[in-house]
Amino acid sequence: NAGVTQTPKFRILKIGQSMTLQCTQDMNHNYMYWYRQDPGMGLKLIYYSVGAGITDKGEVPNGYNVSRSTTEDFPLRLELAAPSQTSVYFCASSYGSGGLETQYFGPGTRLLVL
Amino acid sequence: ILNVEQSPQSLHVQEGDSTNFTCSFPSSNFYALHWYRWETAKSPEALFVMTLNGDEKKKGRISATLNTKEGYSYLYIKGSQPEDSATYLCAFLSNDYKLSFGAGTTVTVRA
């Protein structure tokens, strides 16, 4: 199993550009998550999904959109990139719904908005 | 937003020494506490999930304790080795299933 994969690994965007961060998991997990990690801060939840077709906002959803058309994929869309979105983005997945299950993280996407 | 704090932010340990650090979280609405280990240039990996007051978990030289009444968890590393160098994250899960991560404690083990 590849686990959780993310692409790209690194990207530079200009202000106002859009892009999609890709996330795929091959563990048949129901739950998927997008986090951002800023220096000196904990992981902040952007969006999450409890299954195909179902998504919900996390702690910091503004400026982002997600979709979940399949169990495997959970792309994160930035429509109008802003410098405040410079961060490292992590996708994660877990099997169960109770929150006790381990989250498996992808390797991260480093995004720089200039 | 739930306040989860980890201290210290970073620490340096001599190889062979033991160390410990803290995760503080709200003592109300507790459901579970996760500990993750995050090596540089890698993804966070799960260490423990703790649910009961007084819980103690152990994995090799790393162990953790939990006090839900006062809202803290300690992570211990016994006989630190260079491969223990990483950032250790805790994540508090409330009973309405909101998961909040701390900023982490970065451990550097000097040979």
JSON list of C-alpha atoms in Angstrom, two decimals:
[
{"chain": "A", "resi": 1, "resn": "ASN", "atom": "CA", "xyz": [0.00, 0.00, 0.00]},
{"chain": "A", "resi": 2, "resn": "ALA", "atom": "CA", "xyz": [1.20, 3.49, -0.81]},
{"chain": "A", "resi": 3, "resn": "GLY", "atom": "CA", "xyz": [-0.80, 4.92, 2.10]},
{"chain": "A", "resi": 4, "resn": "VAL", "atom": "CA", "xyz": [-1.61, 8.61, 1.69]},
{"chain": "A", "resi": 5, "resn": "THR", "atom": "CA", "xyz": [-0.01, 10.37, -1.25]},
{"chain": "A", "resi": 6, "resn": "GLN", "atom": "CA", "xyz": [-0.02, 14.08, -2.02]},
{"chain": "A", "resi": 7, "resn": "THR", "atom": "CA", "xyz": [0.95, 16.06, -5.08]},
{"chain": "A", "resi": 8, "resn": "PRO", "atom": "CA", "xyz": [2.68, 18.35, -5.71]},
{"chain": "A", "resi": 9, "resn": "LYS", "atom": "CA", "xyz": [5.39, 18.38, -3.05]},
{"chain": "A", "resi": 10, "resn": "PHE", "atom": "CA", "xyz": [6.14, 22.04, -3.55]},
{"chain": "A", "resi": 11, "resn": "ARG", "atom": "CA", "xyz": [4.52, 24.87, -5.47]},
{"chain": "A", "resi": 12, "resn": "ILE", "atom": "CA", "xyz": [4.96, 28.60, -5.83]},
{"chain": "A", "resi": 13, "resn": "LEU", "atom": "CA", "xyz": [1.84, 30.58, -6.69]},
{"chain": "A", "resi": 14, "resn": "LYS", "atom": "CA", "xyz": [1.28, 34.19, -7.54]},
{"chain": "A", "resi": 15, "resn": "ILE", "atom": "CA", "xyz": [-1.38, 36.12, -5.66]},
{"chain": "A", "resi": 16, "resn": "GLY", "atom": "CA", "xyz": [-4.77, 35.49, -7.24]},
{"chain": "A", "resi": 17, "resn": "GLN", "atom": "CA", "xyz": [-3.83, 32.24, -8.96]},
{"chain": "A", "resi": 18, "resn": "SER", "atom": "CA", "xyz": [-5.72, 29.05, -8.30]},
{"chain": "A", "resi": 19, "resn": "MET", "atom": "CA", "xyz": [-4.55, 25.49, -7.83]},
{"chain": "A", "resi": 20, "resn": "THR", "atom": "CA", "xyz": [-5.64, 22.10, -6.60]},
{"chain": "A", "resi": 21, "resn": "LEU", "atom": "CA", "xyz": [-3.72, 20.06, -4.10]},
{"chain": "A", "resi": 22, "resn": "GLN", "atom": "CA", "xyz": [-4.23, 16.38, -4.72]},
{"chain": "A", "resi": 23, "resn": "CYS", "atom": "CA", "xyz": [-4.62, 13.71, -2.04]},
{"chain": "A", "resi": 24, "resn": "THR", "atom": "CA", "xyz": [-5.18, 10.00, -2.56]},
{"chain": "A", "resi": 25, "resn": "GLN", "atom": "CA", "xyz": [-5.34, 7.11, -0.10]},
{"chain": "A", "resi": 26, "resn": "ASP", "atom": "CA", "xyz": [-5.45, 3.42, -0.90]},
{"chain": "A", "resi": 27, "resn": "MET", "atom": "CA", "xyz": [-6.46, 2.11, 2.52]},
{"chain": "A", "resi": 28, "resn": "ASN", "atom": "CA", "xyz": [-10.23, 2.33, 1.92]},
{"chain": "A", "resi": 29, "resn": "HIS", "atom": "CA", "xyz": [-10.56, 4.82, 4.76]},
{"chain": "A", "resi": 30, "resn": "ASN", "atom": "CA", "xyz": [-13.87, 6.58, 5.22]},
{"chain": "A", "resi": 31, "resn": "TYR", "atom": "CA", "xyz": [-12.50, 9.72, 6.79]},
{"chain": "A", "resi": 32, "resn": "MET", "atom": "CA", "xyz": [-10.16, 12.17, 5.11]},
{"chain": "A", "resi": 33, "resn": "TYR", "atom": "CA", "xyz": [-8.80, 15.49, 6.33]},
{"chain": "A", "resi": 34, "resn": "TRP", "atom": "CA", "xyz": [-6.90, 18.53, 5.18]},
{"chain": "A", "resi": 35, "resn": "TYR", "atom": "CA", "xyz": [-4.66, 20.39, 7.60]},
{"chain": "A", "resi": 36, "resn": "ARG", "atom": "CA", "xyz": [-2.34, 23.33, 7.31]},
{"chain": "A", "resi": 37, "resn": "GLN", "atom": "CA", "xyz": [0.71, 23.77, 9.46]},
{"chain": "A", "resi": 38, "resn": "ASP", "atom": "CA", "xyz": [2.23, 27.18, 10.07]},
{"chain": "A", "resi": 39, "resn": "PRO", "atom": "CA", "xyz": [5.54, 27.76, 11.87]},
{"chain": "A", "resi": 40, "resn": "GLY", "atom": "CA", "xyz": [5.19, 27.44, 15.64]},
{"chain": "A", "resi": 41, "resn": "MET", "atom": "CA", "xyz": [1.54, 26.43, 15.34]},
{"chain": "A", "resi": 42, "resn": "GLY", "atom": "CA", "xyz": [-0.26, 23.14, 15.61]},
{"chain": "A", "resi": 43, "resn": "LEU", "atom": "CA", "xyz": [-2.01, 21.51, 12.71]},
{"chain": "A", "resi": 44, "resn": "LYS", "atom": "CA", "xyz": [-5.19, 23.39, 11.85]},
{"chain": "A", "resi": 45, "resn": "LEU", "atom": "CA", "xyz": [-8.08, 21.50, 10.28]},
{"chain": "A", "resi": 46, "resn": "ILE", "atom": "CA", "xyz": [-9.29, 23.06, 7.03]},
{"chain": "A", "resi": 47, "resn": "TYR", "atom": "CA", "xyz": [-11.91, 20.58, 5.81]},
{"chain": "A", "resi": 48, "resn": "TYR", "atom": "CA", "xyz": [-12.79, 16.98, 6.42]},
{"chain": "A", "resi": 49, "resn": "SER", "atom": "CA", "xyz": [-14.90, 14.30, 4.83]},
{"chain": "A", "resi": 50, "resn": "VAL", "atom": "CA", "xyz": [-16.70, 11.36, 6.39]},
{"chain": "A", "resi": 51, "resn": "GLY", "atom": "CA", "xyz": [-17.21, 9.56, 3.10]},
{"chain": "A", "resi": 52, "resn": "ALA", "atom": "CA", "xyz": [-17.71, 10.03, -0.62]},
{"chain": "A", "resi": 53, "resn": "GLY", "atom": "CA", "xyz": [-20.06, 12.90, -1.30]},
{"chain": "A", "resi": 54, "resn": "ILE", "atom": "CA", "xyz": [-19.88, 14.32, 2.23]},
{"chain": "A", "resi": 55, "resn": "THR", "atom": "CA", "xyz": [-17.61, 17.17, 3.31]},
{"chain": "A", "resi": 56, "resn": "ASP", "atom": "CA", "xyz": [-17.61, 19.61, 6.19]},
{"chain": "A", "resi": 57, "resn": "LYS", "atom": "CA", "xyz": [-15.71, 22.67, 7.34]},
{"chain": "A", "resi": 58, "resn": "GLY", "atom": "CA", "xyz": [-12.97, 22.51, 9.90]},
{"chain": "A", "resi": 59, "resn": "GLU", "atom": "CA", "xyz": [-11.40, 25.26, 11.91]},
{"chain": "A", "resi": 60, "resn": "VAL", "atom": "CA", "xyz": [-9.94, 27.39, 9.07]},
{"chain": "A", "resi": 61, "resn": "PRO", "atom": "CA", "xyz": [-11.98, 26.76, 5.87]},
{"chain": "A", "resi": 62, "resn": "ASN", "atom": "CA", "xyz": [-11.99, 30.28, 4.38]},
{"chain": "A", "resi": 63, "resn": "GLY", "atom": "CA", "xyz": [-10.29, 30.50, 1.02]},
{"chain": "A", "resi": 64, "resn": "TYR", "atom": "CA", "xyz": [-10.50, 26.77, 0.32]},
{"chain": "A", "resi": 65, "resn": "ASN", "atom": "CA", "xyz": [-12.89, 24.28, -1.21]},
{"chain": "A", "resi": 66, "resn": "VAL", "atom": "CA", "xyz": [-12.96, 20.50, -1.28]},
{"chain": "A", "resi": 67, "resn": "SER", "atom": "CA", "xyz": [-14.81, 17.69, -2.97]},
{"chain": "A", "resi": 68, "resn": "ARG", "atom": "CA", "xyz": [-15.03, 13.97, -2.34]},
{"chain": "A", "resi": 69, "resn": "SER", "atom": "CA", "xyz": [-16.34, 12.15, -5.38]},
{"chain": "A", "resi": 70, "resn": "THR", "atom": "CA", "xyz": [-14.59, 8.87, -4.53]},
{"chain": "A", "resi": 71, "resn": "THR", "atom": "CA", "xyz": [-13.43, 7.15, -1.36]},
{"chain": "A", "resi": 72, "resn": "GLU", "atom": "CA", "xyz": [-9.82, 7.45, -2.48]},
{"chain": "A", "resi": 73, "resn": "ASP", "atom": "CA", "xyz": [-9.50, 11.10, -3.49]},
{"chain": "A", "resi": 74, "resn": "PHE", "atom": "CA", "xyz": [-9.92, 14.32, -1.55]},
{"chain": "A", "resi": 75, "resn": "PRO", "atom": "CA", "xyz": [-8.60, 17.32, -3.49]},
{"chain": "A", "resi": 76, "resn": "LEU", "atom": "CA", "xyz": [-8.21, 20.75, -1.89]},
{"chain": "A", "resi": 77, "resn": "ARG", "atom": "CA", "xyz": [-8.85, 23.77, -4.09]},
{"chain": "A", "resi": 78, "resn": "LEU", "atom": "CA", "xyz": [-7.46, 27.27, -3.62]},
{"chain": "A", "resi": 79, "resn": "GLU", "atom": "CA", "xyz": [-9.41, 29.67, -5.83]},
{"chain": "A", "resi": 80, "resn": "LEU", "atom": "CA", "xyz": [-7.66, 33.00, -5.26]},
{"chain": "A", "resi": 81, "resn": "ALA", "atom": "CA", "xyz": [-4.33, 32.42, -3.62]},
{"chain": "A", "resi": 82, "resn": "ALA", "atom": "CA", "xyz": [-3.29, 34.90, -0.92]},
{"chain": "A", "resi": 83, "resn": "PRO", "atom": "CA", "xyz": [0.03, 35.26, 0.94]},
{"chain": "A", "resi": 84, "resn": "SER", "atom": "CA", "xyz": [-1.76, 34.13, 4.12]},
{"chain": "A", "resi": 85, "resn": "GLN", "atom": "CA", "xyz": [-2.16, 30.73, 2.49]},
{"chain": "A", "resi": 86, "resn": "THR", "atom": "CA", "xyz": [1.58, 30.18, 2.43]},
{"chain": "A", "resi": 87, "resn": "SER", "atom": "CA", "xyz": [1.88, 27.05, 4.53]},
{"chain": "A", "resi": 88, "resn": "VAL", "atom": "CA", "xyz": [2.53, 23.34, 4.54]},
{"chain": "A", "resi": 89, "resn": "TYR", "atom": "CA", "xyz": [-0.58, 21.32, 3.78]},
{"chain": "A", "resi": 90, "resn": "PHE", "atom": "CA", "xyz": [-1.12, 17.80, 5.05]},
{"chain": "A", "resi": 91, "resn": "CYS", "atom": "CA", "xyz": [-3.76, 15.37, 3.99]},
{"chain": "A", "resi": 92, "resn": "ALA", "atom": "CA", "xyz": [-4.71, 12.52, 6.32]},
{"chain": "A", "resi": 93, "resn": "SER", "atom": "CA", "xyz": [-7.13, 9.63, 6.45]},
{"chain": "A", "resi": 94, "resn": "SER", "atom": "CA", "xyz": [-8.57, 7.33, 9.07]},
{"chain": "A", "resi": 95, "resn": "TYR", "atom": "CA", "xyz": [-10.85, 4.34, 9.09]},
{"chain": "A", "resi": 96, "resn": "GLY", "atom": "CA", "xyz": [-13.34, 4.83, 11.85]},
{"chain": "A", "resi": 97, "resn": "SER", "atom": "CA", "xyz": [-15.77, 7.51, 12.86]},
{"chain": "A", "resi": 98, "resn": "GLY", "atom": "CA", "xyz": [-15.13, 7.69, 16.58]},
{"chain": "A", "resi": 99, "resn": "GLY", "atom": "CA", "xyz": [-12.00, 9.82, 16.56]},
{"chain": "A", "resi": 100, "resn": "LEU", "atom": "CA", "xyz": [-10.04, 7.13, 18.39]},
{"chain": "A", "resi": 101, "resn": "GLU", "atom": "CA", "xyz": [-8.55, 5.82, 15.21]},
{"chain": "A", "resi": 102, "resn": "THR", "atom": "CA", "xyz": [-5.08, 6.71, 14.08]},
{"chain": "A", "resi": 103, "resn": "GLN", "atom": "CA", "xyz": [-4.83, 9.25, 11.32]},
{"chain": "A", "resi": 104, "resn": "TYR", "atom": "CA", "xyz": [-2.39, 8.42, 8.55]},
{"chain": "A", "resi": 105, "resn": "PHE", "atom": "CA", "xyz": [-0.71, 11.44, 7.08]},
{"chain": "A", "resi": 106, "resn": "GLY", "atom": "CA", "xyz": [0.63, 12.20, 3.63]},
{"chain": "A", "resi": 107, "resn": "PRO", "atom": "CA", "xyz": [4.09, 13.71, 3.09]},
{"chain": "A", "resi": 108, "resn": "GLY", "atom": "CA", "xyz": [2.78, 17.25, 2.78]},
{"chain": "A", "resi": 109, "resn": "THR", "atom": "CA", "xyz": [2.65, 19.96, 0.13]},
{"chain": "A", "resi": 110, "resn": "ARG", "atom": "CA", "xyz": [4.68, 23.09, 0.72]},
{"chain": "A", "resi": 111, "resn": "LEU", "atom": "CA", "xyz": [2.95, 26.12, -0.82]},
{"chain": "A", "resi": 112, "resn": "LEU", "atom": "CA", "xyz": [4.44, 29.56, -1.21]},
{"chain": "A", "resi": 113, "resn": "VAL", "atom": "CA", "xyz": [2.21, 32.42, -2.36]},
{"chain": "A", "resi": 114, "resn": "LEU", "atom": "CA", "xyz": [4.05, 35.50, -3.57]},
{"chain": "B", "resi": 1, "resn": "ILE", "atom": "CA", "xyz": [-11.05, 26.40, 19.03]},
{"chain": "B", "resi": 2, "resn": "LEU", "atom": "CA", "xyz": [-9.74, 24.24, 21.89]},
{"chain": "B", "resi": 3, "resn": "ASN", "atom": "CA", "xyz": [-6.54, 25.31, 23.61]},
{"chain": "B", "resi": 4, "resn": "VAL", "atom": "CA", "xyz": [-3.92, 22.56, 23.50]},
{"chain": "B", "resi": 5, "resn": "GLU", "atom": "CA", "xyz": [-0.49, 23.58, 24.68]},
{"chain": "B", "resi": 6, "resn": "GLN", "atom": "CA", "xyz": [2.77, 21.71, 24.63]},
{"chain": "B", "resi": 7, "resn": "SER", "atom": "CA", "xyz": [5.83, 22.58, 26.65]},
{"chain": "B", "resi": 8, "resn": "PRO", "atom": "CA", "xyz": [8.61, 23.10, 26.22]},
{"chain": "B", "resi": 9, "resn": "GLN", "atom": "CA", "xyz": [8.58, 24.10, 22.56]},
{"chain": "B", "resi": 10, "resn": "SER", "atom": "CA", "xyz": [11.97, 22.45, 22.12]},
{"chain": "B", "resi": 11, "resn": "LEU", "atom": "CA", "xyz": [14.57, 20.65, 24.15]},
{"chain": "B", "resi": 12, "resn": "HIS", "atom": "CA", "xyz": [18.03, 19.20, 23.70]},
{"chain": "B", "resi": 13, "resn": "VAL", "atom": "CA", "xyz": [18.99, 15.94, 25.35]},
{"chain": "B", "resi": 14, "resn": "GLN", "atom": "CA", "xyz": [22.31, 14.18, 25.64]},
{"chain": "B", "resi": 15, "resn": "GLU", "atom": "CA", "xyz": [22.34, 10.67, 24.25]},
{"chain": "B", "resi": 16, "resn": "GLY", "atom": "CA", "xyz": [21.51, 8.22, 27.00]},
{"chain": "B", "resi": 17, "resn": "ASP", "atom": "CA", "xyz": [19.65, 10.74, 29.14]},
{"chain": "B", "resi": 18, "resn": "SER", "atom": "CA", "xyz": [15.93, 10.52, 29.81]},
{"chain": "B", "resi": 19, "resn": "THR", "atom": "CA", "xyz": [13.51, 13.34, 29.27]},
{"chain": "B", "resi": 20, "resn": "ASN", "atom": "CA", "xyz": [9.83, 14.22, 29.44]},
{"chain": "B", "resi": 21, "resn": "PHE", "atom": "CA", "xyz": [7.51, 16.95, 28.24]},
{"chain": "B", "resi": 22, "resn": "THR", "atom": "CA", "xyz": [3.91, 18.00, 28.64]},
{"chain": "B", "resi": 23, "resn": "CYS", "atom": "CA", "xyz": [0.69, 18.33, 26.73]},
{"chain": "B", "resi": 24, "resn": "SER", "atom": "CA", "xyz": [-2.00, 20.43, 28.43]},
{"chain": "B", "resi": 25, "resn": "PHE", "atom": "CA", "xyz": [-5.61, 20.35, 27.30]},
{"chain": "B", "resi": 26, "resn": "PRO", "atom": "CA", "xyz": [-9.09, 21.31, 28.54]},
{"chain": "B", "resi": 27, "resn": "SER", "atom": "CA", "xyz": [-10.10, 19.08, 31.45]},
{"chain": "B", "resi": 28, "resn": "SER", "atom": "CA", "xyz": [-13.75, 19.21, 30.43]},
{"chain": "B", "resi": 29, "resn": "ASN", "atom": "CA", "xyz": [-15.30, 17.43, 27.46]},
{"chain": "B", "resi": 30, "resn": "PHE", "atom": "CA", "xyz": [-12.41, 15.00, 27.24]},
{"chain": "B", "resi": 31, "resn": "TYR", "atom": "CA", "xyz": [-12.78, 12.05, 24.90]},
{"chain": "B", "resi": 32, "resn": "ALA", "atom": "CA", "xyz": [-9.27, 11.00, 23.92]},
{"chain": "B", "resi": 33, "resn": "LEU", "atom": "CA", "xyz": [-5.69, 12.16, 23.55]},
{"chain": "B", "resi": 34, "resn": "HIS", "atom": "CA", "xyz": [-3.43, 11.21, 20.67]},
{"chain": "B", "resi": 35, "resn": "TRP", "atom": "CA", "xyz": [0.37, 11.38, 20.58]},
{"chain": "B", "resi": 36, "resn": "TYR", "atom": "CA", "xyz": [2.18, 11.52, 17.25]},
{"chain": "B", "resi": 37, "resn": "ARG", "atom": "CA", "xyz": [5.85, 11.43, 16.38]},
{"chain": "B", "resi": 38, "resn": "TRP", "atom": "CA", "xyz": [6.94, 13.61, 13.47]},
{"chain": "B", "resi": 39, "resn": "GLU", "atom": "CA", "xyz": [10.41, 13.25, 12.02]},
{"chain": "B", "resi": 40, "resn": "THR", "atom": "CA", "xyz": [11.81, 15.96, 9.79]},
{"chain": "B", "resi": 41, "resn": "ALA", "atom": "CA", "xyz": [10.79, 15.57, 6.13]},
{"chain": "B", "resi": 42, "resn": "LYS", "atom": "CA", "xyz": [8.37, 12.77, 7.03]},
{"chain": "B", "resi": 43, "resn": "SER", "atom": "CA", "xyz": [4.69, 12.53, 7.93]},
{"chain": "B", "resi": 44, "resn": "PRO", "atom": "CA", "xyz": [3.41, 12.37, 11.51]},
{"chain": "B", "resi": 45, "resn": "GLU", "atom": "CA", "xyz": [3.14, 8.81, 12.79]},
{"chain": "B", "resi": 46, "resn": "ALA", "atom": "CA", "xyz": [0.87, 7.64, 15.57]},
{"chain": "B", "resi": 47, "resn": "LEU", "atom": "CA", "xyz": [2.37, 6.70, 18.94]},
{"chain": "B", "resi": 48, "resn": "PHE", "atom": "CA", "xyz": [-0.53, 6.35, 21.35]},
{"chain": "B", "resi": 49, "resn": "VAL", "atom": "CA", "xyz": [-4.24, 6.90, 21.78]},
{"chain": "B", "resi": 50, "resn": "MET", "atom": "CA", "xyz": [-5.23, 7.40, 25.41]},
{"chain": "B", "resi": 51, "resn": "THR", "atom": "CA", "xyz": [-8.76, 7.49, 26.71]},
{"chain": "B", "resi": 52, "resn": "LEU", "atom": "CA", "xyz": [-8.89, 6.79, 30.44]},
{"chain": "B", "resi": 53, "resn": "ASN", "atom": "CA", "xyz": [-7.72, 8.86, 33.36]},
{"chain": "B", "resi": 54, "resn": "GLY", "atom": "CA", "xyz": [-4.59, 7.23, 34.73]},
{"chain": "B", "resi": 55, "resn": "ASP", "atom": "CA", "xyz": [-3.84, 5.52, 31.42]},
{"chain": "B", "resi": 56, "resn": "GLU", "atom": "CA", "xyz": [-0.23, 4.61, 30.82]},
{"chain": "B", "resi": 57, "resn": "LYS", "atom": "CA", "xyz": [1.02, 3.53, 27.41]},
{"chain": "B", "resi": 58, "resn": "LYS", "atom": "CA", "xyz": [4.43, 2.28, 26.41]},
{"chain": "B", "resi": 59, "resn": "LYS", "atom": "CA", "xyz": [6.18, 1.68, 23.11]},
{"chain": "B", "resi": 60, "resn": "GLY", "atom": "CA", "xyz": [9.80, 0.69, 23.44]},
{"chain": "B", "resi": 61, "resn": "ARG", "atom": "CA", "xyz": [11.60, 3.47, 25.32]},
{"chain": "B", "resi": 62, "resn": "ILE", "atom": "CA", "xyz": [8.71, 5.91, 24.93]},
{"chain": "B", "resi": 63, "resn": "SER", "atom": "CA", "xyz": [5.84, 6.02, 27.37]},
{"chain": "B", "resi": 64, "resn": "ALA", "atom": "CA", "xyz": [2.97, 8.35, 28.18]},
{"chain": "B", "resi": 65, "resn": "THR", "atom": "CA", "xyz": [0.68, 9.04, 31.09]},
{"chain": "B", "resi": 66, "resn": "LEU", "atom": "CA", "xyz": [-2.69, 10.74, 31.18]},
{"chain": "B", "resi": 67, "resn": "ASN", "atom": "CA", "xyz": [-4.46, 12.87, 33.78]},
{"chain": "B", "resi": 68, "resn": "THR", "atom": "CA", "xyz": [-7.86, 13.90, 32.45]},
{"chain": "B", "resi": 69, "resn": "LYS", "atom": "CA", "xyz": [-9.00, 15.53, 35.70]},
{"chain": "B", "resi": 70, "resn": "GLU", "atom": "CA", "xyz": [-6.25, 18.14, 35.62]},
{"chain": "B", "resi": 71, "resn": "GLY", "atom": "CA", "xyz": [-5.87, 18.15, 31.84]},
{"chain": "B", "resi": 72, "resn": "TYR", "atom": "CA", "xyz": [-2.36, 17.01, 31.08]},
{"chain": "B", "resi": 73, "resn": "SER", "atom": "CA", "xyz": [-0.36, 14.19, 29.58]},
{"chain": "B", "resi": 74, "resn": "TYR", "atom": "CA", "xyz": [3.35, 13.51, 29.91]},
{"chain": "B", "resi": 75, "resn": "LEU", "atom": "CA", "xyz": [5.48, 11.84, 27.28]},
{"chain": "B", "resi": 76, "resn": "TYR", "atom": "CA", "xyz": [8.67, 10.19, 28.53]},
{"chain": "B", "resi": 77, "resn": "ILE", "atom": "CA", "xyz": [11.71, 9.09, 26.56]},
{"chain": "B", "resi": 78, "resn": "LYS", "atom": "CA", "xyz": [14.03, 6.79, 28.47]},
{"chain": "B", "resi": 79, "resn": "GLY", "atom": "CA", "xyz": [17.70, 6.57, 27.46]},
{"chain": "B", "resi": 80, "resn": "SER", "atom": "CA", "xyz": [17.35, 8.95, 24.50]},
{"chain": "B", "resi": 81, "resn": "GLN", "atom": "CA", "xyz": [18.94, 7.93, 21.21]},
{"chain": "B", "resi": 82, "resn": "PRO", "atom": "CA", "xyz": [19.66, 10.10, 18.14]},
{"chain": "B", "resi": 83, "resn": "GLU", "atom": "CA", "xyz": [16.80, 8.39, 16.30]},
{"chain": "B", "resi": 84, "resn": "ASP", "atom": "CA", "xyz": [14.40, 9.80, 18.91]},
{"chain": "B", "resi": 85, "resn": "SER", "atom": "CA", "xyz": [15.03, 13.27, 17.49]},
{"chain": "B", "resi": 86, "resn": "ALA", "atom": "CA", "xyz": [11.64, 14.43, 16.21]},
{"chain": "B", "resi": 87, "resn": "THR", "atom": "CA", "xyz": [8.73, 16.69, 16.97]},
{"chain": "B", "resi": 88, "resn": "TYR", "atom": "CA", "xyz": [6.16, 15.09, 19.25]},
{"chain": "B", "resi": 89, "resn": "LEU", "atom": "CA", "xyz": [2.59, 16.25, 18.73]},
{"chain": "B", "resi": 90, "resn": "CYS", "atom": "CA", "xyz": [-0.38, 15.74, 20.97]},
{"chain": "B", "resi": 91, "resn": "ALA", "atom": "CA", "xyz": [-3.96, 16.05, 19.79]},
{"chain": "B", "resi": 92, "resn": "PHE", "atom": "CA", "xyz": [-6.96, 16.47, 22.08]},
{"chain": "B", "resi": 93, "resn": "LEU", "atom": "CA", "xyz": [-10.27, 14.95, 21.01]},
{"chain": "B", "resi": 94, "resn": "SER", "atom": "CA", "xyz": [-13.33, 16.47, 22.66]},
{"chain": "B", "resi": 95, "resn": "ASN", "atom": "CA", "xyz": [-16.52, 14.51, 23.23]},
{"chain": "B", "resi": 96, "resn": "ASP", "atom": "CA", "xyz": [-18.11, 16.29, 20.29]},
{"chain": "B", "resi": 97, "resn": "TYR", "atom": "CA", "xyz": [-15.30, 14.86, 18.16]},
{"chain": "B", "resi": 98, "resn": "LYS", "atom": "CA", "xyz": [-13.34, 18.05, 17.61]},
{"chain": "B", "resi": 99, "resn": "LEU", "atom": "CA", "xyz": [-9.64, 17.26, 17.27]},
{"chain": "B", "resi": 100, "resn": "SER", "atom": "CA", "xyz": [-7.15, 20.00, 18.19]},
{"chain": "B", "resi": 101, "resn": "PHE", "atom": "CA", "xyz": [-3.39, 19.64, 17.78]},
{"chain": "B", "resi": 102, "resn": "GLY", "atom": "CA", "xyz": [-0.73, 21.18, 19.93]},
{"chain": "B", "resi": 103, "resn": "ALA", "atom": "CA", "xyz": [2.23, 22.96, 18.31]},
{"chain": "B", "resi": 104, "resn": "GLY", "atom": "CA", "xyz": [4.58, 20.15, 19.30]},
{"chain": "B", "resi": 105, "resn": "THR", "atom": "CA", "xyz": [7.74, 19.66, 21.33]},
{"chain": "B", "resi": 106, "resn": "THR", "atom": "CA", "xyz": [10.86, 19.30, 19.19]},
{"chain": "B", "resi": 107, "resn": "VAL", "atom": "CA", "xyz": [13.40, 16.94, 20.73]},
{"chain": "B", "resi": 108, "resn": "THR", "atom": "CA", "xyz": [17.02, 16.96, 19.59]},
{"chain": "B", "resi": 109, "resn": "VAL", "atom": "CA", "xyz": [19.24, 14.18, 20.92]},
{"chain": "B", "resi": 110, "resn": "ARG", "atom": "CA", "xyz": [22.95, 14.99, 20.87]},
{"chain": "B", "resi": 111, "resn": "ALA", "atom": "CA", "xyz": [25.40, 12.15, 20.45]}
]
